[in-house]
Tab-separated table of C-alpha atoms in Angstrom:
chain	number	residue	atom	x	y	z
A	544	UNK	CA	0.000	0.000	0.000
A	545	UNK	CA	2.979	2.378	0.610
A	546	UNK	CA	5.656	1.611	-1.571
A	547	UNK	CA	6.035	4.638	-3.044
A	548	UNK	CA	6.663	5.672	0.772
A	549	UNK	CA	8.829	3.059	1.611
A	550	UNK	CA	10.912	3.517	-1.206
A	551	UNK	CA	11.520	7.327	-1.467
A	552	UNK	CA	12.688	7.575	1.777
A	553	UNK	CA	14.893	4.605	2.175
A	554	UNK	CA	17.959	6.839	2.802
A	555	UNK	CA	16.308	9.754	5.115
A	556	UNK	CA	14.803	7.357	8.101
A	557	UNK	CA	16.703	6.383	10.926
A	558	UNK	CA	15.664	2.838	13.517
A	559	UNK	CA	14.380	3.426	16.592
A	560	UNK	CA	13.677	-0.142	18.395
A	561	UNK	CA	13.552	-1.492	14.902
A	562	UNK	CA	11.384	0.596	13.605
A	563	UNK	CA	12.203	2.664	10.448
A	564	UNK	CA	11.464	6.771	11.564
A	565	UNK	CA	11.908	9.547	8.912
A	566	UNK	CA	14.690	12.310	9.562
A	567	UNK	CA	13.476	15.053	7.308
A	568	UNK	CA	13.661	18.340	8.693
A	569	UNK	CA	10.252	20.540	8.443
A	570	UNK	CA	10.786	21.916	4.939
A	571	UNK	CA	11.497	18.569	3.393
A	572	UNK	CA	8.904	16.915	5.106
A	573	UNK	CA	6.658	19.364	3.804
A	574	UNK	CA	7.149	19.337	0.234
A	575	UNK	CA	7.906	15.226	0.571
A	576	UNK	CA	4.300	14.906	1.851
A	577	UNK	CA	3.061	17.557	-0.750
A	578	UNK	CA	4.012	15.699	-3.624
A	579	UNK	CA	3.006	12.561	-2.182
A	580	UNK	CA	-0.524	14.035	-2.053
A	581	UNK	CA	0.221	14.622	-5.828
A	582	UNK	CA	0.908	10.761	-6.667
A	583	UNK	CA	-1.733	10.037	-9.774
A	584	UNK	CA	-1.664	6.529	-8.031
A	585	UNK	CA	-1.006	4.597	-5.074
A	586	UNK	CA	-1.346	4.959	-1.214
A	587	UNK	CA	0.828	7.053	1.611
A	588	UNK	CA	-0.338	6.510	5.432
A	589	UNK	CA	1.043	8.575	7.516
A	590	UNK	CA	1.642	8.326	11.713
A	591	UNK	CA	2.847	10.422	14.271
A	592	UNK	CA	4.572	8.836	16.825
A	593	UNK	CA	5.789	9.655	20.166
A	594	UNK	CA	7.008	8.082	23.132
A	595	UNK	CA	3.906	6.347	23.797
A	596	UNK	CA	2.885	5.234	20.561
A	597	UNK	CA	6.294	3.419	20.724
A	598	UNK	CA	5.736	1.403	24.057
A	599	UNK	CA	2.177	0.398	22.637
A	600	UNK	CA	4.498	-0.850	19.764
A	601	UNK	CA	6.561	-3.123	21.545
A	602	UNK	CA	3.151	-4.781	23.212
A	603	UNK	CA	1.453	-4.818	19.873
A	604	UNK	CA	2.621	-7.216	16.996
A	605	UNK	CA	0.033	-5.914	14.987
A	606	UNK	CA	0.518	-2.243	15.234
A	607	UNK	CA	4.012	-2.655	14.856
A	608	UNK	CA	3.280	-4.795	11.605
A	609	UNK	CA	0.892	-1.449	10.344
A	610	UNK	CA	3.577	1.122	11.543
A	611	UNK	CA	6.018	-0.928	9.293
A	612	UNK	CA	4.392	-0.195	6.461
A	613	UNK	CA	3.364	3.353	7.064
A	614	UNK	CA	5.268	6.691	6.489
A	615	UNK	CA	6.238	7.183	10.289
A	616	UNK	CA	7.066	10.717	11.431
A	617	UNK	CA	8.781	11.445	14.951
A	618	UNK	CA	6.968	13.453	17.585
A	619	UNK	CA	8.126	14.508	20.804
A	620	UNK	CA	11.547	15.037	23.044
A	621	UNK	CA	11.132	11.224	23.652
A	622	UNK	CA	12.066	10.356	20.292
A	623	UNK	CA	14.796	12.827	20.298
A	624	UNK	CA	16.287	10.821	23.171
A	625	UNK	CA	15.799	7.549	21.680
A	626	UNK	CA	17.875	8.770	18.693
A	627	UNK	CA	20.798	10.310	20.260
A	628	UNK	CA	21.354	7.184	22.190
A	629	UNK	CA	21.111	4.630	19.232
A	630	UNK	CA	22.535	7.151	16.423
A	631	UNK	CA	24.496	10.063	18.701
A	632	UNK	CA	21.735	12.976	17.548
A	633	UNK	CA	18.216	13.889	18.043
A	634	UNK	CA	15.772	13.989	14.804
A	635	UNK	CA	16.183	17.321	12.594
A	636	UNK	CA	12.929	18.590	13.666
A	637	UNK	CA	9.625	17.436	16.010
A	638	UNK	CA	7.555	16.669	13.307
A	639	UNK	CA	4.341	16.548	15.401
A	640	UNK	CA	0.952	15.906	14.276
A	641	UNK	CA	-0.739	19.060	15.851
A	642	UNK	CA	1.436	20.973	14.158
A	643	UNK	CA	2.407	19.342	11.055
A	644	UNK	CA	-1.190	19.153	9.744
A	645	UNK	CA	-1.824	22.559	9.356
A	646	UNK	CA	1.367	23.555	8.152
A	647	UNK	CA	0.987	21.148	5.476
A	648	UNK	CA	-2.530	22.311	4.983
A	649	UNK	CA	-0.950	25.583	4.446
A	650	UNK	CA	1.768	24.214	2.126
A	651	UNK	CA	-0.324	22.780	-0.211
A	652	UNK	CA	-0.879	25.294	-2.991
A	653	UNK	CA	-3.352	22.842	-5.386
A	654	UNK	CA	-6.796	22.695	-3.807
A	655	UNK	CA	-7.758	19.082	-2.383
A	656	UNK	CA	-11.033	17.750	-1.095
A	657	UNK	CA	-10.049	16.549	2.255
A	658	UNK	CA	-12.332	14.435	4.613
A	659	UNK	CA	-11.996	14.424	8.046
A	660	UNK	CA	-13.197	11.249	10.349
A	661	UNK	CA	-12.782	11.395	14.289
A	662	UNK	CA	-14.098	12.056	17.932
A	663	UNK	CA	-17.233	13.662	18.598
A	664	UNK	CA	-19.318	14.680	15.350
A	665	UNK	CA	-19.569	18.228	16.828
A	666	UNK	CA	-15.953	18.475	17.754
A	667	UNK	CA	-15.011	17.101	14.860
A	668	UNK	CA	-17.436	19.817	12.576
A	669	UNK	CA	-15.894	22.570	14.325
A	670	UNK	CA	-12.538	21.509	13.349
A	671	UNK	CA	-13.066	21.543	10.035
A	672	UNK	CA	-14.510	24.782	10.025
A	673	UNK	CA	-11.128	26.080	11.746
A	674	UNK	CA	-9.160	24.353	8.988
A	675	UNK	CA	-11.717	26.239	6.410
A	676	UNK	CA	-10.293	29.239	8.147
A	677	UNK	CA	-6.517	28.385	8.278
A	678	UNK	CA	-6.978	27.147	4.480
A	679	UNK	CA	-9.864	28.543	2.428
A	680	UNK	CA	-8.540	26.914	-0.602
A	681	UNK	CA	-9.539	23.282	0.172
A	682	UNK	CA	-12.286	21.621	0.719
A	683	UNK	CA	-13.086	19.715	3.972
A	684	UNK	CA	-15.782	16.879	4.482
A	685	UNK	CA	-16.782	15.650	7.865
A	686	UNK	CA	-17.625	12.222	7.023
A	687	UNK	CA	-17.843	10.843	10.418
A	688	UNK	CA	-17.362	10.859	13.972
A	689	UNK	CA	-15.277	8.101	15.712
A	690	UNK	CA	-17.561	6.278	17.726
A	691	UNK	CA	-19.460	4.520	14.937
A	692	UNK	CA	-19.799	0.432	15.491
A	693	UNK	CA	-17.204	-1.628	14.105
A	694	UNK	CA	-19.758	-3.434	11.834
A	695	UNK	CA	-20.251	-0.097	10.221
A	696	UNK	CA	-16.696	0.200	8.784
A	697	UNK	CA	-17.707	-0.724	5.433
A	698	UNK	CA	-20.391	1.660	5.171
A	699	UNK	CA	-17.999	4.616	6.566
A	700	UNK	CA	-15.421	3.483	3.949
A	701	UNK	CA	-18.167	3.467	1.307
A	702	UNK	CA	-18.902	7.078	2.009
A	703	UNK	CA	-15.253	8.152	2.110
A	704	UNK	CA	-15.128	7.233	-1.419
A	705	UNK	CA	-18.449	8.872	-2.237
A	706	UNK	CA	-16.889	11.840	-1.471
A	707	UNK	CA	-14.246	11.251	-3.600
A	708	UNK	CA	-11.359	13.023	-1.165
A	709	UNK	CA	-7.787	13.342	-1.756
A	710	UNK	CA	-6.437	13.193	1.234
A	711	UNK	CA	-8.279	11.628	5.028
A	712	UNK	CA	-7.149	12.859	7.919
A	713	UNK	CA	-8.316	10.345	10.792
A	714	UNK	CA	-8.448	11.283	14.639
A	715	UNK	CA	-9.130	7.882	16.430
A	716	UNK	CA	-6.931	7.063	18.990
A	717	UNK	CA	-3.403	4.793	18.574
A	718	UNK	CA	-3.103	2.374	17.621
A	719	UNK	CA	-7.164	1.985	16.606
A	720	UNK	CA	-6.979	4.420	14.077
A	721	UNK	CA	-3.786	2.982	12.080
A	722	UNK	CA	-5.189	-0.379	12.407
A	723	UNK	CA	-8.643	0.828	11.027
A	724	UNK	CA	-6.946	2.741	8.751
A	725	UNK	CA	-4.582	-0.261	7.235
A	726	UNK	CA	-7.847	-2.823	7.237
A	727	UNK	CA	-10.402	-0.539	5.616
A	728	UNK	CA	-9.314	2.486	3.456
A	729	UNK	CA	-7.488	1.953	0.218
A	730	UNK	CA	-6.033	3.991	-2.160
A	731	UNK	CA	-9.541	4.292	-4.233
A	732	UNK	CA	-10.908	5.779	-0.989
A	733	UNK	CA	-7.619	8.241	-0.598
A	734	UNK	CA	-4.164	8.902	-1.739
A	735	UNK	CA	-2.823	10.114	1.766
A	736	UNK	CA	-3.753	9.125	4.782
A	737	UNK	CA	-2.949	10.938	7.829
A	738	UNK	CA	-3.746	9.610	11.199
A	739	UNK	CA	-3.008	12.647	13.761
A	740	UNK	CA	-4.398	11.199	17.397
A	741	UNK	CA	-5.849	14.757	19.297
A	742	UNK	CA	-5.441	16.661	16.668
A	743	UNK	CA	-9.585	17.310	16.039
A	744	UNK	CA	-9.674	18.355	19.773
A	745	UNK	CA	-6.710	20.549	19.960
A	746	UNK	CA	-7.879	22.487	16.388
A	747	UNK	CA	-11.420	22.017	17.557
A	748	UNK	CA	-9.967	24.601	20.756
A	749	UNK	CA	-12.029	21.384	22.848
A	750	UNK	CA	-8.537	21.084	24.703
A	751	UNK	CA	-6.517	23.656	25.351
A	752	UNK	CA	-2.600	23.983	23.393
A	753	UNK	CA	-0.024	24.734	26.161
A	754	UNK	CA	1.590	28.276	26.121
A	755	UNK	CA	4.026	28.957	22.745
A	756	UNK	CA	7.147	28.983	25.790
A	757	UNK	CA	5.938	25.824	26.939
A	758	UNK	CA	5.672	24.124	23.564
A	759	UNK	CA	9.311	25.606	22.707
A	760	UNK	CA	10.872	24.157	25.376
A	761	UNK	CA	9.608	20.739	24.474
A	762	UNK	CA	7.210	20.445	27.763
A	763	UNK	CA	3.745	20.347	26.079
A	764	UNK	CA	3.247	16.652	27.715
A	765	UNK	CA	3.667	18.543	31.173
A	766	UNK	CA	0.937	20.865	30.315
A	767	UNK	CA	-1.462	18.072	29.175
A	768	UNK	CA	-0.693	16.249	32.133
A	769	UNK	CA	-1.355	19.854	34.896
A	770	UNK	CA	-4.974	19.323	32.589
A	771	UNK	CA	-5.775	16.073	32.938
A	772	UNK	CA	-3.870	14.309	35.419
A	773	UNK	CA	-5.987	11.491	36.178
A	774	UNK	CA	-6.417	10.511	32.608
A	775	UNK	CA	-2.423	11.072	31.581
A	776	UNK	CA	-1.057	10.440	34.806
A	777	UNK	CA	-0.149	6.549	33.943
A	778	UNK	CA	1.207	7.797	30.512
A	779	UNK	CA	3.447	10.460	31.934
A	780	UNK	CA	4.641	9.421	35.282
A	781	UNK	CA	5.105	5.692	34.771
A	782	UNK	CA	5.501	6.052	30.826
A	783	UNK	CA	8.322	7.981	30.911
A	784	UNK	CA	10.543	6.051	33.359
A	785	UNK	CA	9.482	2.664	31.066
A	786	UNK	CA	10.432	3.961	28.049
A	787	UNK	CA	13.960	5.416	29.508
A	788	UNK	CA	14.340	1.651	30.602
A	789	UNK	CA	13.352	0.210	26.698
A	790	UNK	CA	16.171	3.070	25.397
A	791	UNK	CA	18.300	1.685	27.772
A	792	UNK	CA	17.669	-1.682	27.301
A	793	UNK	CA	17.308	-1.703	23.264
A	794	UNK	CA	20.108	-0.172	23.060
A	795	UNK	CA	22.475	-2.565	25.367
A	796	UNK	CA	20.715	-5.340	23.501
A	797	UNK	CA	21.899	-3.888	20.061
A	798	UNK	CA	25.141	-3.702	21.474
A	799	UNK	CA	25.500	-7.496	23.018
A	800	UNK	CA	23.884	-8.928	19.679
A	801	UNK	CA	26.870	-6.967	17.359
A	802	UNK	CA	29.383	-8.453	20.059
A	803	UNK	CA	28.115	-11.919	20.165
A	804	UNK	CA	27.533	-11.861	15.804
A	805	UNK	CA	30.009	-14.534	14.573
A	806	UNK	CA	32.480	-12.727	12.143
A	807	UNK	CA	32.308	-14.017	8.827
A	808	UNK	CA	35.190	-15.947	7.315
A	809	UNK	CA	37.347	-13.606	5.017
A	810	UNK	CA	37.047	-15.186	1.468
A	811	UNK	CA	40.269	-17.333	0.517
A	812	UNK	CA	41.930	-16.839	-2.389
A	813	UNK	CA	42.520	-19.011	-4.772
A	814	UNK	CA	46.305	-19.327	-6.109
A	815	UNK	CA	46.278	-20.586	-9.322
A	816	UNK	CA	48.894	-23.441	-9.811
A	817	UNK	CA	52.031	-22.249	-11.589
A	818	UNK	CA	52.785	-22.560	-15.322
A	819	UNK	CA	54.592	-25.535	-16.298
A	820	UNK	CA	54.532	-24.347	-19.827
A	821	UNK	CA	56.343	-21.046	-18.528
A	822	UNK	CA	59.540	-22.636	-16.759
Protein backbone atom coordinates (compact mmCIF):
# COMPACT_ATOMS: atom_id res chain seq x y z
CA UNK A 1 0.00 0.00 0.00
CA UNK A 2 2.98 2.38 0.61
CA UNK A 3 5.66 1.61 -1.57
CA UNK A 4 6.03 4.64 -3.04
CA UNK A 5 6.66 5.67 0.77
CA UNK A 6 8.83 3.06 1.61
CA UNK A 7 10.91 3.52 -1.21
CA UNK A 8 11.52 7.33 -1.47
CA UNK A 9 12.69 7.58 1.78
CA UNK A 10 14.89 4.60 2.17
CA UNK A 11 17.96 6.84 2.80
CA UNK A 12 16.31 9.75 5.11
CA UNK A 13 14.80 7.36 8.10
CA UNK A 14 16.70 6.38 10.93
CA UNK A 15 15.66 2.84 13.52
CA UNK A 16 14.38 3.43 16.59
CA UNK A 17 13.68 -0.14 18.40
CA UNK A 18 13.55 -1.49 14.90
CA UNK A 19 11.38 0.60 13.61
CA UNK A 20 12.20 2.66 10.45
CA UNK A 21 11.46 6.77 11.56
CA UNK A 22 11.91 9.55 8.91
CA UNK A 23 14.69 12.31 9.56
CA UNK A 24 13.48 15.05 7.31
CA UNK A 25 13.66 18.34 8.69
CA UNK A 26 10.25 20.54 8.44
CA UNK A 27 10.79 21.92 4.94
CA UNK A 28 11.50 18.57 3.39
CA UNK A 29 8.90 16.92 5.11
CA UNK A 30 6.66 19.36 3.80
CA UNK A 31 7.15 19.34 0.23
CA UNK A 32 7.91 15.23 0.57
CA UNK A 33 4.30 14.91 1.85
CA UNK A 34 3.06 17.56 -0.75
CA UNK A 35 4.01 15.70 -3.62
CA UNK A 36 3.01 12.56 -2.18
CA UNK A 37 -0.52 14.04 -2.05
CA UNK A 38 0.22 14.62 -5.83
CA UNK A 39 0.91 10.76 -6.67
CA UNK A 40 -1.73 10.04 -9.77
CA UNK A 41 -1.66 6.53 -8.03
CA UNK A 42 -1.01 4.60 -5.07
CA UNK A 43 -1.35 4.96 -1.21
CA UNK A 44 0.83 7.05 1.61
CA UNK A 45 -0.34 6.51 5.43
CA UNK A 46 1.04 8.57 7.52
CA UNK A 47 1.64 8.33 11.71
CA UNK A 48 2.85 10.42 14.27
CA UNK A 49 4.57 8.84 16.83
CA UNK A 50 5.79 9.65 20.17
CA UNK A 51 7.01 8.08 23.13
CA UNK A 52 3.91 6.35 23.80
CA UNK A 53 2.88 5.23 20.56
CA UNK A 54 6.29 3.42 20.72
CA UNK A 55 5.74 1.40 24.06
CA UNK A 56 2.18 0.40 22.64
CA UNK A 57 4.50 -0.85 19.76
CA UNK A 58 6.56 -3.12 21.55
CA UNK A 59 3.15 -4.78 23.21
CA UNK A 60 1.45 -4.82 19.87
CA UNK A 61 2.62 -7.22 17.00
CA UNK A 62 0.03 -5.91 14.99
CA UNK A 63 0.52 -2.24 15.23
CA UNK A 64 4.01 -2.65 14.86
CA UNK A 65 3.28 -4.80 11.60
CA UNK A 66 0.89 -1.45 10.34
CA UNK A 67 3.58 1.12 11.54
CA UNK A 68 6.02 -0.93 9.29
CA UNK A 69 4.39 -0.19 6.46
CA UNK A 70 3.36 3.35 7.06
CA UNK A 71 5.27 6.69 6.49
CA UNK A 72 6.24 7.18 10.29
CA UNK A 73 7.07 10.72 11.43
CA UNK A 74 8.78 11.45 14.95
CA UNK A 75 6.97 13.45 17.58
CA UNK A 76 8.13 14.51 20.80
CA UNK A 77 11.55 15.04 23.04
CA UNK A 78 11.13 11.22 23.65
CA UNK A 79 12.07 10.36 20.29
CA UNK A 80 14.80 12.83 20.30
CA UNK A 81 16.29 10.82 23.17
CA UNK A 82 15.80 7.55 21.68
CA UNK A 83 17.87 8.77 18.69
CA UNK A 84 20.80 10.31 20.26
CA UNK A 85 21.35 7.18 22.19
CA UNK A 86 21.11 4.63 19.23
CA UNK A 87 22.54 7.15 16.42
CA UNK A 88 24.50 10.06 18.70
CA UNK A 89 21.73 12.98 17.55
CA UNK A 90 18.22 13.89 18.04
CA UNK A 91 15.77 13.99 14.80
CA UNK A 92 16.18 17.32 12.59
CA UNK A 93 12.93 18.59 13.67
CA UNK A 94 9.63 17.44 16.01
CA UNK A 95 7.56 16.67 13.31
CA UNK A 96 4.34 16.55 15.40
CA UNK A 97 0.95 15.91 14.28
CA UNK A 98 -0.74 19.06 15.85
CA UNK A 99 1.44 20.97 14.16
CA UNK A 100 2.41 19.34 11.06
CA UNK A 101 -1.19 19.15 9.74
CA UNK A 102 -1.82 22.56 9.36
CA UNK A 103 1.37 23.55 8.15
CA UNK A 104 0.99 21.15 5.48
CA UNK A 105 -2.53 22.31 4.98
CA UNK A 106 -0.95 25.58 4.45
CA UNK A 107 1.77 24.21 2.13
CA UNK A 108 -0.32 22.78 -0.21
CA UNK A 109 -0.88 25.29 -2.99
CA UNK A 110 -3.35 22.84 -5.39
CA UNK A 111 -6.80 22.69 -3.81
CA UNK A 112 -7.76 19.08 -2.38
CA UNK A 113 -11.03 17.75 -1.10
CA UNK A 114 -10.05 16.55 2.26
CA UNK A 115 -12.33 14.43 4.61
CA UNK A 116 -12.00 14.42 8.05
CA UNK A 117 -13.20 11.25 10.35
CA UNK A 118 -12.78 11.40 14.29
CA UNK A 119 -14.10 12.06 17.93
CA UNK A 120 -17.23 13.66 18.60
CA UNK A 121 -19.32 14.68 15.35
CA UNK A 122 -19.57 18.23 16.83
CA UNK A 123 -15.95 18.47 17.75
CA UNK A 124 -15.01 17.10 14.86
CA UNK A 125 -17.44 19.82 12.58
CA UNK A 126 -15.89 22.57 14.32
CA UNK A 127 -12.54 21.51 13.35
CA UNK A 128 -13.07 21.54 10.04
CA UNK A 129 -14.51 24.78 10.03
CA UNK A 130 -11.13 26.08 11.75
CA UNK A 131 -9.16 24.35 8.99
CA UNK A 132 -11.72 26.24 6.41
CA UNK A 133 -10.29 29.24 8.15
CA UNK A 134 -6.52 28.39 8.28
CA UNK A 135 -6.98 27.15 4.48
CA UNK A 136 -9.86 28.54 2.43
CA UNK A 137 -8.54 26.91 -0.60
CA UNK A 138 -9.54 23.28 0.17
CA UNK A 139 -12.29 21.62 0.72
CA UNK A 140 -13.09 19.72 3.97
CA UNK A 141 -15.78 16.88 4.48
CA UNK A 142 -16.78 15.65 7.86
CA UNK A 143 -17.63 12.22 7.02
CA UNK A 144 -17.84 10.84 10.42
CA UNK A 145 -17.36 10.86 13.97
CA UNK A 146 -15.28 8.10 15.71
CA UNK A 147 -17.56 6.28 17.73
CA UNK A 148 -19.46 4.52 14.94
CA UNK A 149 -19.80 0.43 15.49
CA UNK A 150 -17.20 -1.63 14.10
CA UNK A 151 -19.76 -3.43 11.83
CA UNK A 152 -20.25 -0.10 10.22
CA UNK A 153 -16.70 0.20 8.78
CA UNK A 154 -17.71 -0.72 5.43
CA UNK A 155 -20.39 1.66 5.17
CA UNK A 156 -18.00 4.62 6.57
CA UNK A 157 -15.42 3.48 3.95
CA UNK A 158 -18.17 3.47 1.31
CA UNK A 159 -18.90 7.08 2.01
CA UNK A 160 -15.25 8.15 2.11
CA UNK A 161 -15.13 7.23 -1.42
CA UNK A 162 -18.45 8.87 -2.24
CA UNK A 163 -16.89 11.84 -1.47
CA UNK A 164 -14.25 11.25 -3.60
CA UNK A 165 -11.36 13.02 -1.17
CA UNK A 166 -7.79 13.34 -1.76
CA UNK A 167 -6.44 13.19 1.23
CA UNK A 168 -8.28 11.63 5.03
CA UNK A 169 -7.15 12.86 7.92
CA UNK A 170 -8.32 10.34 10.79
CA UNK A 171 -8.45 11.28 14.64
CA UNK A 172 -9.13 7.88 16.43
CA UNK A 173 -6.93 7.06 18.99
CA UNK A 174 -3.40 4.79 18.57
CA UNK A 175 -3.10 2.37 17.62
CA UNK A 176 -7.16 1.98 16.61
CA UNK A 177 -6.98 4.42 14.08
CA UNK A 178 -3.79 2.98 12.08
CA UNK A 179 -5.19 -0.38 12.41
CA UNK A 180 -8.64 0.83 11.03
CA UNK A 181 -6.95 2.74 8.75
CA UNK A 182 -4.58 -0.26 7.24
CA UNK A 183 -7.85 -2.82 7.24
CA UNK A 184 -10.40 -0.54 5.62
CA UNK A 185 -9.31 2.49 3.46
CA UNK A 186 -7.49 1.95 0.22
CA UNK A 187 -6.03 3.99 -2.16
CA UNK A 188 -9.54 4.29 -4.23
CA UNK A 189 -10.91 5.78 -0.99
CA UNK A 190 -7.62 8.24 -0.60
CA UNK A 191 -4.16 8.90 -1.74
CA UNK A 192 -2.82 10.11 1.77
CA UNK A 193 -3.75 9.13 4.78
CA UNK A 194 -2.95 10.94 7.83
CA UNK A 195 -3.75 9.61 11.20
CA UNK A 196 -3.01 12.65 13.76
CA UNK A 197 -4.40 11.20 17.40
CA UNK A 198 -5.85 14.76 19.30
CA UNK A 199 -5.44 16.66 16.67
CA UNK A 200 -9.59 17.31 16.04
CA UNK A 201 -9.67 18.35 19.77
CA UNK A 202 -6.71 20.55 19.96
CA UNK A 203 -7.88 22.49 16.39
CA UNK A 204 -11.42 22.02 17.56
CA UNK A 205 -9.97 24.60 20.76
CA UNK A 206 -12.03 21.38 22.85
CA UNK A 207 -8.54 21.08 24.70
CA UNK A 208 -6.52 23.66 25.35
CA UNK A 209 -2.60 23.98 23.39
CA UNK A 210 -0.02 24.73 26.16
CA UNK A 211 1.59 28.28 26.12
CA UNK A 212 4.03 28.96 22.74
CA UNK A 213 7.15 28.98 25.79
CA UNK A 214 5.94 25.82 26.94
CA UNK A 215 5.67 24.12 23.56
CA UNK A 216 9.31 25.61 22.71
CA UNK A 217 10.87 24.16 25.38
CA UNK A 218 9.61 20.74 24.47
CA UNK A 219 7.21 20.44 27.76
CA UNK A 220 3.75 20.35 26.08
CA UNK A 221 3.25 16.65 27.72
CA UNK A 222 3.67 18.54 31.17
CA UNK A 223 0.94 20.87 30.32
CA UNK A 224 -1.46 18.07 29.18
CA UNK A 225 -0.69 16.25 32.13
CA UNK A 226 -1.36 19.85 34.90
CA UNK A 227 -4.97 19.32 32.59
CA UNK A 228 -5.77 16.07 32.94
CA UNK A 229 -3.87 14.31 35.42
CA UNK A 230 -5.99 11.49 36.18
CA UNK A 231 -6.42 10.51 32.61
CA UNK A 232 -2.42 11.07 31.58
CA UNK A 233 -1.06 10.44 34.81
CA UNK A 234 -0.15 6.55 33.94
CA UNK A 235 1.21 7.80 30.51
CA UNK A 236 3.45 10.46 31.93
CA UNK A 237 4.64 9.42 35.28
CA UNK A 238 5.10 5.69 34.77
CA UNK A 239 5.50 6.05 30.83
CA UNK A 240 8.32 7.98 30.91
CA UNK A 241 10.54 6.05 33.36
CA UNK A 242 9.48 2.66 31.07
CA UNK A 243 10.43 3.96 28.05
CA UNK A 244 13.96 5.42 29.51
CA UNK A 245 14.34 1.65 30.60
CA UNK A 246 13.35 0.21 26.70
CA UNK A 247 16.17 3.07 25.40
CA UNK A 248 18.30 1.69 27.77
CA UNK A 249 17.67 -1.68 27.30
CA UNK A 250 17.31 -1.70 23.26
CA UNK A 251 20.11 -0.17 23.06
CA UNK A 252 22.47 -2.56 25.37
CA UNK A 253 20.72 -5.34 23.50
CA UNK A 254 21.90 -3.89 20.06
CA UNK A 255 25.14 -3.70 21.47
CA UNK A 256 25.50 -7.50 23.02
CA UNK A 257 23.88 -8.93 19.68
CA UNK A 258 26.87 -6.97 17.36
CA UNK A 259 29.38 -8.45 20.06
CA UNK A 260 28.11 -11.92 20.17
CA UNK A 261 27.53 -11.86 15.80
CA UNK A 262 30.01 -14.53 14.57
CA UNK A 263 32.48 -12.73 12.14
CA UNK A 264 32.31 -14.02 8.83
CA UNK A 265 35.19 -15.95 7.31
CA UNK A 266 37.35 -13.61 5.02
CA UNK A 267 37.05 -15.19 1.47
CA UNK A 268 40.27 -17.33 0.52
CA UNK A 269 41.93 -16.84 -2.39
CA UNK A 270 42.52 -19.01 -4.77
CA UNK A 271 46.31 -19.33 -6.11
CA UNK A 272 46.28 -20.59 -9.32
CA UNK A 273 48.89 -23.44 -9.81
CA UNK A 274 52.03 -22.25 -11.59
CA UNK A 275 52.78 -22.56 -15.32
CA UNK A 276 54.59 -25.54 -16.30
CA UNK A 277 54.53 -24.35 -19.83
CA UNK A 278 56.34 -21.05 -18.53
CA UNK A 279 59.54 -22.64 -16.76
Amino acid sequence: MNQVADFAVVASRRMIFDLPVCDLDWDDALTFVNELASLPVGQTSISFVNAHNMLVMLRDDGYRDVLERNLVLPDGVGLDIASRVAHGEPFPANLNGTDFVPALLTFMERPRRIGLLGVKRSVVEKAAEKFRQHAPWHQFVVVSDGFFDPARSNAVTAEIGRQKIDMLIVGMGTPLQEKWVAEHVGPQHARLVLTVGALFDFVSETVPRAPRLVRALRSEWLFRLVLEPSRLWRRYVLGIPLFLYQVARHQFGRKERVLRAEPHPLPQRRIAPPNKLAS
